[in-house]
Coordinates of C-alpha atoms and ligand atoms in Angstrom, one line a residue:
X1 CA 3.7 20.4 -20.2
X2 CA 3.9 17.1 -19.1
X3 CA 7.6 15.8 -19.1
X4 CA 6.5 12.9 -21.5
X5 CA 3.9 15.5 -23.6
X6 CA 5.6 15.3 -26.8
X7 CA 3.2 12.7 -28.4
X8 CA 0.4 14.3 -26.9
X9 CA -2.0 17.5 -28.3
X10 CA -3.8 18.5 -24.9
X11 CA -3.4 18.0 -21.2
X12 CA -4.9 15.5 -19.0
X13 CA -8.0 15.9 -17.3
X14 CA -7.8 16.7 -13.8
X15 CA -9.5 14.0 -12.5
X16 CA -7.4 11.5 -14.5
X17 CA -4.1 13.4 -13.1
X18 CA -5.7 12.9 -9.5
X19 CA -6.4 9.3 -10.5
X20 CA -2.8 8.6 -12.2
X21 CA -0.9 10.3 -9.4
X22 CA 1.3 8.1 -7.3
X23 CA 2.9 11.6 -5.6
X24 CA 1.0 11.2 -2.7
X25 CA 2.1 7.9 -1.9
X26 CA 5.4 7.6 -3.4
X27 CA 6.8 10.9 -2.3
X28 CA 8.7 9.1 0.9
X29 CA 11.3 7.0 -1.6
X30 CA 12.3 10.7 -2.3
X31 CA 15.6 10.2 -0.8
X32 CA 16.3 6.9 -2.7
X33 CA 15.2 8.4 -6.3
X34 CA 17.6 11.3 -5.4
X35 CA 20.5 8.4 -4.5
X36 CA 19.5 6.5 -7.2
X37 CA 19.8 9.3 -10.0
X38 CA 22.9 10.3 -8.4
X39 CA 24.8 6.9 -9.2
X40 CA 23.2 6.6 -12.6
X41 CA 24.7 10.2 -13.4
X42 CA 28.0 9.6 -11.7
X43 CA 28.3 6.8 -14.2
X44 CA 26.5 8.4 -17.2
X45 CA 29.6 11.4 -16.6
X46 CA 32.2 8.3 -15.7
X47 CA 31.2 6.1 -19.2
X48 CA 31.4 9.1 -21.4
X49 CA 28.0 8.7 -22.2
X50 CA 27.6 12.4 -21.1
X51 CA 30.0 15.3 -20.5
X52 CA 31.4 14.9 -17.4
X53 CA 30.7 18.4 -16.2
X54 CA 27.1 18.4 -17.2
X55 CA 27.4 15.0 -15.0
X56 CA 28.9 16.7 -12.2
X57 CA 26.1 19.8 -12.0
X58 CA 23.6 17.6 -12.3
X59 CA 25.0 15.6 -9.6
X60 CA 25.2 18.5 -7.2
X61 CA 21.9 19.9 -7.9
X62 CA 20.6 17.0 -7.1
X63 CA 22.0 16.8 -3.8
X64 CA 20.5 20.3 -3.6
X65 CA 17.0 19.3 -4.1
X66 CA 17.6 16.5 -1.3
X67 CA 18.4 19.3 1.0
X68 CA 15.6 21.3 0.3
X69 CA 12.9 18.3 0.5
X70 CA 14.5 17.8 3.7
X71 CA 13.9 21.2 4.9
X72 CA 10.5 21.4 3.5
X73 CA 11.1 24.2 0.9
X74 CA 9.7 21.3 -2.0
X75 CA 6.4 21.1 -3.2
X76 CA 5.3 18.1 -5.0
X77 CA 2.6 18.6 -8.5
X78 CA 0.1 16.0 -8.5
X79 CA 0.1 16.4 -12.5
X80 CA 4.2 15.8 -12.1
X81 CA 2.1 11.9 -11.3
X82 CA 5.2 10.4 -9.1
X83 CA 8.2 11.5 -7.3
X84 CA 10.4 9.9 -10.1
X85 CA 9.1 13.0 -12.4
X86 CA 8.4 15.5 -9.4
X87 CA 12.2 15.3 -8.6
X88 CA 13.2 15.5 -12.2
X89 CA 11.1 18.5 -12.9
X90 CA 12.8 20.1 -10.5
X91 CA 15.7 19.2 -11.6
X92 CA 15.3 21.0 -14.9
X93 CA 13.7 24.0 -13.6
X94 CA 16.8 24.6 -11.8
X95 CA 19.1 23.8 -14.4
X96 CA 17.2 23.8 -17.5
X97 CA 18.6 21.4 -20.8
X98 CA 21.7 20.1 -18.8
X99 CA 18.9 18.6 -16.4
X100 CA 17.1 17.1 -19.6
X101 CA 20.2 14.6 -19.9
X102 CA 19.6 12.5 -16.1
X103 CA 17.1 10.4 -18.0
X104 CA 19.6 9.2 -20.7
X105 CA 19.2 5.0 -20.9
X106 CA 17.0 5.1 -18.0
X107 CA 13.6 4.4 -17.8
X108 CA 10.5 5.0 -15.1
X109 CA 10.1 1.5 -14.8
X110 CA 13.7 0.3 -14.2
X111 CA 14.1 3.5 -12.2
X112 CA 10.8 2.5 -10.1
X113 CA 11.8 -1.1 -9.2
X114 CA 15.0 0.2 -8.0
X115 CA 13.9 2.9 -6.2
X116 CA 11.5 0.2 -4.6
X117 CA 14.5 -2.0 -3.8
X118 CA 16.3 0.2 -1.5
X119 CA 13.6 1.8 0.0
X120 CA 12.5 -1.4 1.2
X121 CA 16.0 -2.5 1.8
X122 CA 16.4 0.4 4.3
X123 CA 13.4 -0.5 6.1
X124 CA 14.4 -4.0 6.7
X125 CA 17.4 -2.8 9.0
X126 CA 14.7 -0.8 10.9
X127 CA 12.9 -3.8 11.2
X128 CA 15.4 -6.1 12.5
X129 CA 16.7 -3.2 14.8
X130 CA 13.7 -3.9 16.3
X131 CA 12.8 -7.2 16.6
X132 CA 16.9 -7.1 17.8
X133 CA 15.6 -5.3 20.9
X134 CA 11.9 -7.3 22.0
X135 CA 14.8 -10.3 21.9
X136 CA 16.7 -8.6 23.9
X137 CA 13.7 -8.2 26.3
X138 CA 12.9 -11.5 26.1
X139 CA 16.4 -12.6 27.2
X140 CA 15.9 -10.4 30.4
X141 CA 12.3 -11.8 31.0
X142 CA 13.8 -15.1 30.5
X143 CA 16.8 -15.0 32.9
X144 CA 15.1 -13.5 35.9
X145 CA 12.4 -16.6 35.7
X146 CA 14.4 -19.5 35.1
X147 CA 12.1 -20.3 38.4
X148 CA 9.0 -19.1 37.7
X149 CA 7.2 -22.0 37.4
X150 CA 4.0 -21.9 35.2
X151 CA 1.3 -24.5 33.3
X152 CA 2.9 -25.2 30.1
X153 CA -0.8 -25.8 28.0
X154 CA -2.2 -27.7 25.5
X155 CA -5.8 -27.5 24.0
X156 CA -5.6 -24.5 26.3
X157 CA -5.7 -27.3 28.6
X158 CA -3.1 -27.2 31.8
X159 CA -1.0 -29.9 30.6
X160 CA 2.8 -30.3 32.1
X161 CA 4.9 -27.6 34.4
X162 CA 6.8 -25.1 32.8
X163 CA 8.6 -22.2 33.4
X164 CA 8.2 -18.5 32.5
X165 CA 12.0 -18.6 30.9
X166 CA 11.3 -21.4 28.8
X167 CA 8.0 -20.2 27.4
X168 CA 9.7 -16.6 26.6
X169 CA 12.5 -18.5 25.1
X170 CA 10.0 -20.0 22.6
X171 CA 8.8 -16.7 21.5
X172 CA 12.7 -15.8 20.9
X173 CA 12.8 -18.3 18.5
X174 CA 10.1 -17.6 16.5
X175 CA 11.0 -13.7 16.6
X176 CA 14.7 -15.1 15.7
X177 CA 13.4 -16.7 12.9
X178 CA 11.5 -13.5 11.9
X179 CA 15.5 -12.0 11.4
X180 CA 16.8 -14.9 9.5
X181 CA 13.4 -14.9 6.7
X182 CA 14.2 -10.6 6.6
X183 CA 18.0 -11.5 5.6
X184 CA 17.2 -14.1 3.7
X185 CA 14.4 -11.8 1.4
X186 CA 17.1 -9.1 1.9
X187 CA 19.4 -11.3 -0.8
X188 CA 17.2 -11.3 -3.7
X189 CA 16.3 -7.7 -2.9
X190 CA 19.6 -6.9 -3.5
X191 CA 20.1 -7.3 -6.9
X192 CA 20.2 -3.8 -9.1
X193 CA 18.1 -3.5 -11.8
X194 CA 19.1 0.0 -13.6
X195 CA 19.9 -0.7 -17.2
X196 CA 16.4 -3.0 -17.9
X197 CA 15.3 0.4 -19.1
X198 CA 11.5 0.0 -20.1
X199 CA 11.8 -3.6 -20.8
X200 CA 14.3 -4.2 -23.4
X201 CA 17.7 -2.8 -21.8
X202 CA 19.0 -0.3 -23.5
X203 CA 21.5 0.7 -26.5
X204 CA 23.9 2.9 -24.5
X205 CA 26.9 1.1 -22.8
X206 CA 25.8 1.9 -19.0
X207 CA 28.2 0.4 -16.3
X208 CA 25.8 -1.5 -14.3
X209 CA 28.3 -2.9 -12.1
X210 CA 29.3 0.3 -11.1
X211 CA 26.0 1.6 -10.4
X212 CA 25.4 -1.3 -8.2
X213 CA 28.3 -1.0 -6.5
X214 CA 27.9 3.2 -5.3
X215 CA 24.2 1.7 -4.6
X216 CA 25.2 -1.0 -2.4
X217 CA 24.1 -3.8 -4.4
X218 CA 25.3 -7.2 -4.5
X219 CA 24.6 -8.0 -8.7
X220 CA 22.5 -6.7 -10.9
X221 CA 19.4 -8.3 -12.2
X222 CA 19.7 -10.7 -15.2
X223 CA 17.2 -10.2 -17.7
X224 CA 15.5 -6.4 -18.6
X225 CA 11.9 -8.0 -18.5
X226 CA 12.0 -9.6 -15.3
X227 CA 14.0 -6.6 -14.0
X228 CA 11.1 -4.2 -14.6
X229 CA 8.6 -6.3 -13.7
X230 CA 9.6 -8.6 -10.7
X231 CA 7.9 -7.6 -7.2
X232 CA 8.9 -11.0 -6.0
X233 CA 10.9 -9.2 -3.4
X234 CA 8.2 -6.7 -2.4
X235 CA 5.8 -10.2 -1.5
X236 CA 8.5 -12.3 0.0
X237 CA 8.8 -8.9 2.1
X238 CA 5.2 -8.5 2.7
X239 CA 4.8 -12.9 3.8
X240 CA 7.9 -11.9 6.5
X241 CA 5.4 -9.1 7.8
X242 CA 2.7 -11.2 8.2
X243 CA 4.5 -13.9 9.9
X244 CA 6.1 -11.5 12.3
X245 CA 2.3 -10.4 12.8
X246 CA 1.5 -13.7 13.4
X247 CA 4.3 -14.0 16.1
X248 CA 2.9 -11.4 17.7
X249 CA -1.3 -12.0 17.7
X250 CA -0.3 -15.0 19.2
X251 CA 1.7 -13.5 22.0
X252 CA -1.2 -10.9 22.6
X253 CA -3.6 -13.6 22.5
X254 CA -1.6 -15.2 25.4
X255 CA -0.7 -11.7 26.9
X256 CA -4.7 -10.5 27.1
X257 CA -5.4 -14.1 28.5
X258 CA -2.4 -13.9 31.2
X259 CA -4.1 -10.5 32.5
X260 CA -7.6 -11.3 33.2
X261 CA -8.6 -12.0 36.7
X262 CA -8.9 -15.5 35.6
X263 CA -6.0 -16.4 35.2
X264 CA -3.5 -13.1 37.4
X265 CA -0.2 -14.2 35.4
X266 CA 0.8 -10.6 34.9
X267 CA 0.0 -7.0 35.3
X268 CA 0.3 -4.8 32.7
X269 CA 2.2 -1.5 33.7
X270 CA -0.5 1.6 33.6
X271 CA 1.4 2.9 30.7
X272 CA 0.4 0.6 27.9
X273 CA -3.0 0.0 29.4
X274 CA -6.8 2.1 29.2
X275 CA -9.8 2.6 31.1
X276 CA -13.5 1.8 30.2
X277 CA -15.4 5.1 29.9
X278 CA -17.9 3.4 31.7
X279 CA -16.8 0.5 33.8
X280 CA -14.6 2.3 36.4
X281 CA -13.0 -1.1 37.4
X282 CA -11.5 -1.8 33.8
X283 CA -8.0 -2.2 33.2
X284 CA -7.9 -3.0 29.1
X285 CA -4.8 -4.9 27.7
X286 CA -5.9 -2.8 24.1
X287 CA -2.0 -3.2 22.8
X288 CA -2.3 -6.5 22.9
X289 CA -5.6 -5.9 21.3
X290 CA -4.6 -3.7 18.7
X291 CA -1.7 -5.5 17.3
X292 CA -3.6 -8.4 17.3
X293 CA -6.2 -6.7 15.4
X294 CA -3.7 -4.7 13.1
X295 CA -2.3 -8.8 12.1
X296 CA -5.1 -8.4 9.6
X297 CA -4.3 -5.4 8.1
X298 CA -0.8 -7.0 7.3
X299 CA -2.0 -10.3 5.8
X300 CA -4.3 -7.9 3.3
X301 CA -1.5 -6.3 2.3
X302 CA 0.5 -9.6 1.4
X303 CA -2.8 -10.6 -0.2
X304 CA -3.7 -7.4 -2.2
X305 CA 0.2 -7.9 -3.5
X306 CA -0.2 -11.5 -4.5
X307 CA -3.6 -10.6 -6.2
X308 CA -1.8 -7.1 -7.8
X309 CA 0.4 -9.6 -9.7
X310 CA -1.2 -12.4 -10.7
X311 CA -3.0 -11.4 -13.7
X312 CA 0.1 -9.3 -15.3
X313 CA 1.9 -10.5 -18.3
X314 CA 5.3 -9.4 -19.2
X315 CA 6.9 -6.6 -18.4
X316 CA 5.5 -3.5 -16.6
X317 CA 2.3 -2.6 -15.9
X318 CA 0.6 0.5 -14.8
X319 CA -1.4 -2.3 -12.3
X320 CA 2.1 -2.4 -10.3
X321 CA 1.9 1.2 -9.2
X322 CA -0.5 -0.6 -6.7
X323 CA 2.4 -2.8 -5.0
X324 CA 3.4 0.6 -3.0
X325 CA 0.7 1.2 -0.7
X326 CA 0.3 -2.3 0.3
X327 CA 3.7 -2.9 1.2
X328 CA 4.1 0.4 2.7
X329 CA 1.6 -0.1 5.0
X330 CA 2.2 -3.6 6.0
X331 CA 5.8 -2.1 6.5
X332 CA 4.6 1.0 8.9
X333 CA 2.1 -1.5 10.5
X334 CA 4.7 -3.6 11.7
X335 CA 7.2 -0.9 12.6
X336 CA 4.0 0.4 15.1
X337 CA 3.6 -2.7 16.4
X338 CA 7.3 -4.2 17.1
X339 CA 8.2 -1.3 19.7
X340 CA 4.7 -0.6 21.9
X341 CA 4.5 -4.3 22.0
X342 CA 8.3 -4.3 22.9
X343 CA 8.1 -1.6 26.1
X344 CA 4.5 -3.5 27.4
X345 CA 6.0 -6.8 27.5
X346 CA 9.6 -5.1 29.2
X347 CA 7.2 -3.2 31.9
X348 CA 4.8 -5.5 32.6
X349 CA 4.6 -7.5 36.2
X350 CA 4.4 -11.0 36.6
X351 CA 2.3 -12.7 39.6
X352 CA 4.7 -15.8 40.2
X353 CA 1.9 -16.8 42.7
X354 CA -0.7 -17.2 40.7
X355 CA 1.5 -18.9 37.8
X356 CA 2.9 -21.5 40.1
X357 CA -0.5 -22.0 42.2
X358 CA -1.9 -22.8 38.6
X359 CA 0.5 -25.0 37.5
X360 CA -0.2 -26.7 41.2
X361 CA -3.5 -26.9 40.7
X362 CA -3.9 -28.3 36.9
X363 CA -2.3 -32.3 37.4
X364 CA 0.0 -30.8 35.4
X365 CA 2.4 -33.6 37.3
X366 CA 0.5 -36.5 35.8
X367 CA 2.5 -37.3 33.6
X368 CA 5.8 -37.6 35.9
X369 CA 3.3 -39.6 38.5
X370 CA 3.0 -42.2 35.6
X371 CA 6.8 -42.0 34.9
X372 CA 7.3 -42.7 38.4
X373 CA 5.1 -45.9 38.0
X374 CA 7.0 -47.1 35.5
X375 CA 10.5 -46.4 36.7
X376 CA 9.2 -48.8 39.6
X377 CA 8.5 -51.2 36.9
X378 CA 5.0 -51.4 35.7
X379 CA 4.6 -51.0 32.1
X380 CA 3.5 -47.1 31.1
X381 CA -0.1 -48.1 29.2
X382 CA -0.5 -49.4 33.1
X383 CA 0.6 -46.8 34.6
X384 CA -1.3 -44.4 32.7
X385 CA -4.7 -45.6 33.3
X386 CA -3.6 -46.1 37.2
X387 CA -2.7 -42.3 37.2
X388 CA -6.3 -41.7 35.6
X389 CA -8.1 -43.1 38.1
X390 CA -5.6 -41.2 41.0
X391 CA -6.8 -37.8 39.1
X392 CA -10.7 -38.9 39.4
X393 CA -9.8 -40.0 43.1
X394 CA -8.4 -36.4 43.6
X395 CA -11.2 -34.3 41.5
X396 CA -13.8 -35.9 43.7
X397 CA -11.8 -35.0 47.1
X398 CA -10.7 -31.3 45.1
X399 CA -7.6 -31.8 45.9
X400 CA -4.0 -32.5 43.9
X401 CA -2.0 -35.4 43.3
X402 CA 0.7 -34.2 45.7
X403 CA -1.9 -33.5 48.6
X404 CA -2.7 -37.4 48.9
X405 CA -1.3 -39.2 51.9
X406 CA 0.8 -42.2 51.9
X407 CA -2.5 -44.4 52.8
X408 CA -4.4 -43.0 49.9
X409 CA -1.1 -43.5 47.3
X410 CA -1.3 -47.3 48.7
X411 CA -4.7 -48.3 47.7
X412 CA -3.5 -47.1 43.5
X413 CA 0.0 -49.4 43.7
X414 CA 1.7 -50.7 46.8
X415 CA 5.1 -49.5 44.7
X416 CA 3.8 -45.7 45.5
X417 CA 7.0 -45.0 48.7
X418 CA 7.6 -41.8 50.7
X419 CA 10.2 -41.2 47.7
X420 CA 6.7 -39.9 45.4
X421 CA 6.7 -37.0 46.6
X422 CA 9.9 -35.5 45.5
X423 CA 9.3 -37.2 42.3
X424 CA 6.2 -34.9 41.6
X425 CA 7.3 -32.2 43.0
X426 CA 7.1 -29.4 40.5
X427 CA 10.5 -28.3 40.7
X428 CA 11.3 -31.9 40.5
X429 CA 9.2 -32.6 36.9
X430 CA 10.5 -29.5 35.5
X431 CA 14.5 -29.5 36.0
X432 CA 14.2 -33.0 35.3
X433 CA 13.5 -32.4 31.6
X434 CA 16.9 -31.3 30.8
X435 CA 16.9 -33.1 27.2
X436 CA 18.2 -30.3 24.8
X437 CA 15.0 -27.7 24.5
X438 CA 13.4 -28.7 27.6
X439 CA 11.9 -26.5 30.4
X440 CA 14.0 -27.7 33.5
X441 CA 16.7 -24.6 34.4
X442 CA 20.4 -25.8 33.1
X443 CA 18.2 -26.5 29.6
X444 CA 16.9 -23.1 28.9
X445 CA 19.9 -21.6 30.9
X446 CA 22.0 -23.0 27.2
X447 CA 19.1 -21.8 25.3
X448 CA 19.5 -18.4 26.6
X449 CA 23.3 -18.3 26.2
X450 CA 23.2 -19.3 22.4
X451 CA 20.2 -16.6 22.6
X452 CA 22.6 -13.8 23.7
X453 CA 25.6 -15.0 21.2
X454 CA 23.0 -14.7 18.5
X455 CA 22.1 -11.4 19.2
X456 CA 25.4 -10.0 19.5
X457 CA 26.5 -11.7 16.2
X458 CA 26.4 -9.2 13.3
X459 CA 23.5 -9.9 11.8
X460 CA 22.1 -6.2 11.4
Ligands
LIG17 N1 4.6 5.7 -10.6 C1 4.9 4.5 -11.4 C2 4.9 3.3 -10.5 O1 4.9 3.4 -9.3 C3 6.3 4.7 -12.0 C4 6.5 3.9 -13.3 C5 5.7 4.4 -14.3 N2 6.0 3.9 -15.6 C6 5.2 4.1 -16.6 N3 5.6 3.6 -17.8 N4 4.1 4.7 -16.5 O2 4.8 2.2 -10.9

């Protein structure tokens, strides 16, 4: 008999108790039902709401059943529908009516949104374990090419001289911010909502604060409606996934460009590449690929979640059994993703060659050319259209600005001196940015050292 039978005069069909199941699904929070009973006992035992001895065997039997689910020895009943009642079956099969107590001022809902809450919680310091180590990669990258100069783009367009650091430094911002939006959804996860019971709280004087506290909770949740039936925390959760996926597309976009004979920026290490079945000369950049591809899986999830919701009025609904799936899987998506992409980027090689013989061959020192012009006094709209018609000159003769001879400099602007040529010197237009941010060496060599205090901060 179903644990909640009472009411009813014959069993479910089978196909509805395949179709109402969650078991399948929902069987991995085992570990924070089981933690998550435990408190609400301990304090069920502690209020006097129960004897304290009956308290104290559930308690242990409990812990039992965690052992043995951990072992293996546990097998779940799809008709049992979710692990909430899988675990509390077994709970009274071993221990018969003292078992039939655990549920006292509880309900499936408030027990389900906090067993939601720390599951989710848990997997957040995972994540951030993480993306704590591709920064740390990044960092390395970044300070063994504080010279690697490369094309810094626009419009995909060579547009101004970079370097390798500085552009891996940009990526450790976003990924940075990726931590700070998980803490920051980690706070209003945090909040306890035992004691909302179905909806309406309940009549028995439970100790919330205490239960939050064994649990790790900051507060508990304020009103029993919203406490049932918020999944805020699950979407906030789910839009942090998708930007983190986001992050990362957009480095494999970059990543699977940087590899192609094109362009010869970097070799990916034989590891985290594969063959073509066909094409013996193929070397595929498919993690790149994949978690580029996999973004979209992420951003459904987020979107199922949203669409889950929207429709719901107060309090629980059955609807929100769906919010488990989705978040799980945008959660395990990520958690594939973070450390393959991680290893590729820390083994791959970079061709400083081919990055600085691109940046070389782009005008990507146009820009300085003009400010040269106008350091010597000619007003920049001037200058500008001066330094066009010096990049026409040079596209007809395939050549680069810095190729020119002093003759050929003359006939744009009599100020052009010998002194031009340090000034467009790559080197010269990059560690000459050294505003706050910029690309030139003492710049991102800051940027890296607040990088590295950052990670070693406790943010974890
Ligand atoms: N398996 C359910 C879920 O995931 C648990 C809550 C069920 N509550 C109920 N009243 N049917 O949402």
């Amino acid at each position: 008999m179903k644990l909640w039978g009472g009411r009813f005069s014959k069993n479910t069909d089978e196909l509805m108790d395949d179709f109402n199941s969650s078991i399948h699904f929902d069987s991995r929070m085992y570990r924070q039902d089981i933690l998550g009973s435990a408190a609400h006992v301990k304090m069920l035992g502690s209020c006097g709401i129960i004897a304290q001895n009956d308290a104290e065997l559930i308690y242990k039997t409990l812990f039992e059943i965690l052992e043995d689910i951990e072992n293996g020895k546990v097998e779940y009943e799809v008709s049992a529908e979710d692990i909430h009642m899988n675990i509390e079956t077994l709970l009274i099969n071993r221990i018969g009516n003292v078992g039939k107590q655990l549920h006292t001022g509880r309900s499936r809902n408030d027990q389900v949104a906090l067993d939601i809450r720390m599951y989710l919680k848990d997997e957040i310091i995972t994540l951030k374990t993480m993306l704590k180590n591709l920064l740390e990669v990044l960092l390395r990258i970044s300070e063994e090419n504080l010279d690697t100069i490369m094309p810094g783009y626009t419009h995909l367009q060579k547009a101004q001289p970079i370097t390798l650091a500085h552009h891996h430094m940009a990526y450790f911002q976003m990924f940075k911010r990726d931590i700070e939006r998980l803490n920051d959804c980690t706070k209003r996860m945090n909040i306890m909502p035992l004691g909302s019971g179905a909806l309406a709280g309940t009549t028995y004087p439970l100790n919330r604060q205490m239960v939050a506290s064994e649990l790790g909770f900051d507060s508990v949740t304020s009103n029993s409606l919203d406490g049932v039936s918020d999944r805020d925390f699950a979407i906030e959760l789910a839009s942090c996934l998708s930007i983190i996926m986001m992050h990362l597309s957009r480095f494999s976009e970059e990543i699977i460009l940087w590899c192609t004979e094109e362009f010869s920026f970097i070799e990916l290490d034989d590891a985290y590449s594969t063959g073509s079945s066909i094409m013996p000369q193929k070397k595929n950049p498919d993690v790149a690929e994949l978690v580029r591809g996999k973004t979209g899986r992420v951003y459904g999830s987020l979107l199922s979640l949203l669409t889950v919701m929207k429709g719901l009025p107060l309090a629980y609904n059955k609807d929100m059994q769906e919010d488990k799936e989705a978040i799980f899987n945008a959660v395990d998506t990520v958690k594939l993703c973070l450390p393959i992409f991680t290893k590729m980027l820390d083994t791959m090689k970079i061709n400083k060659e081919s990055m600085y013989n691109a940046a070389r061959g782009g005008f990507t020192n146009a820009t300085d050319m003009a400010d040269y012009l106008v350091k010597k006094g000619i007003p920049f709209r001037d200058s500008h259209e001066i330094i066009g018609r010096m990049v026409t000159y040079c596209l007809g003769k395939n050549i680069s600005i810095d190729d020119m001879s002093m003759d050929e400099f003359k006939t744009f602007s009599d100020l052009i001196e010998n002194d031009v040529y340090t000034a467009i010197n790559l080197t010269t237009c990059v560690n000459e940015r050294k505003i706050t941010g910029g690309p030139a060496k003492e710049s991102v060599i800051e940027q890296i050292k607040i990088g590295k205090e950052y990670i070693s901060c406790d943010f974890l």
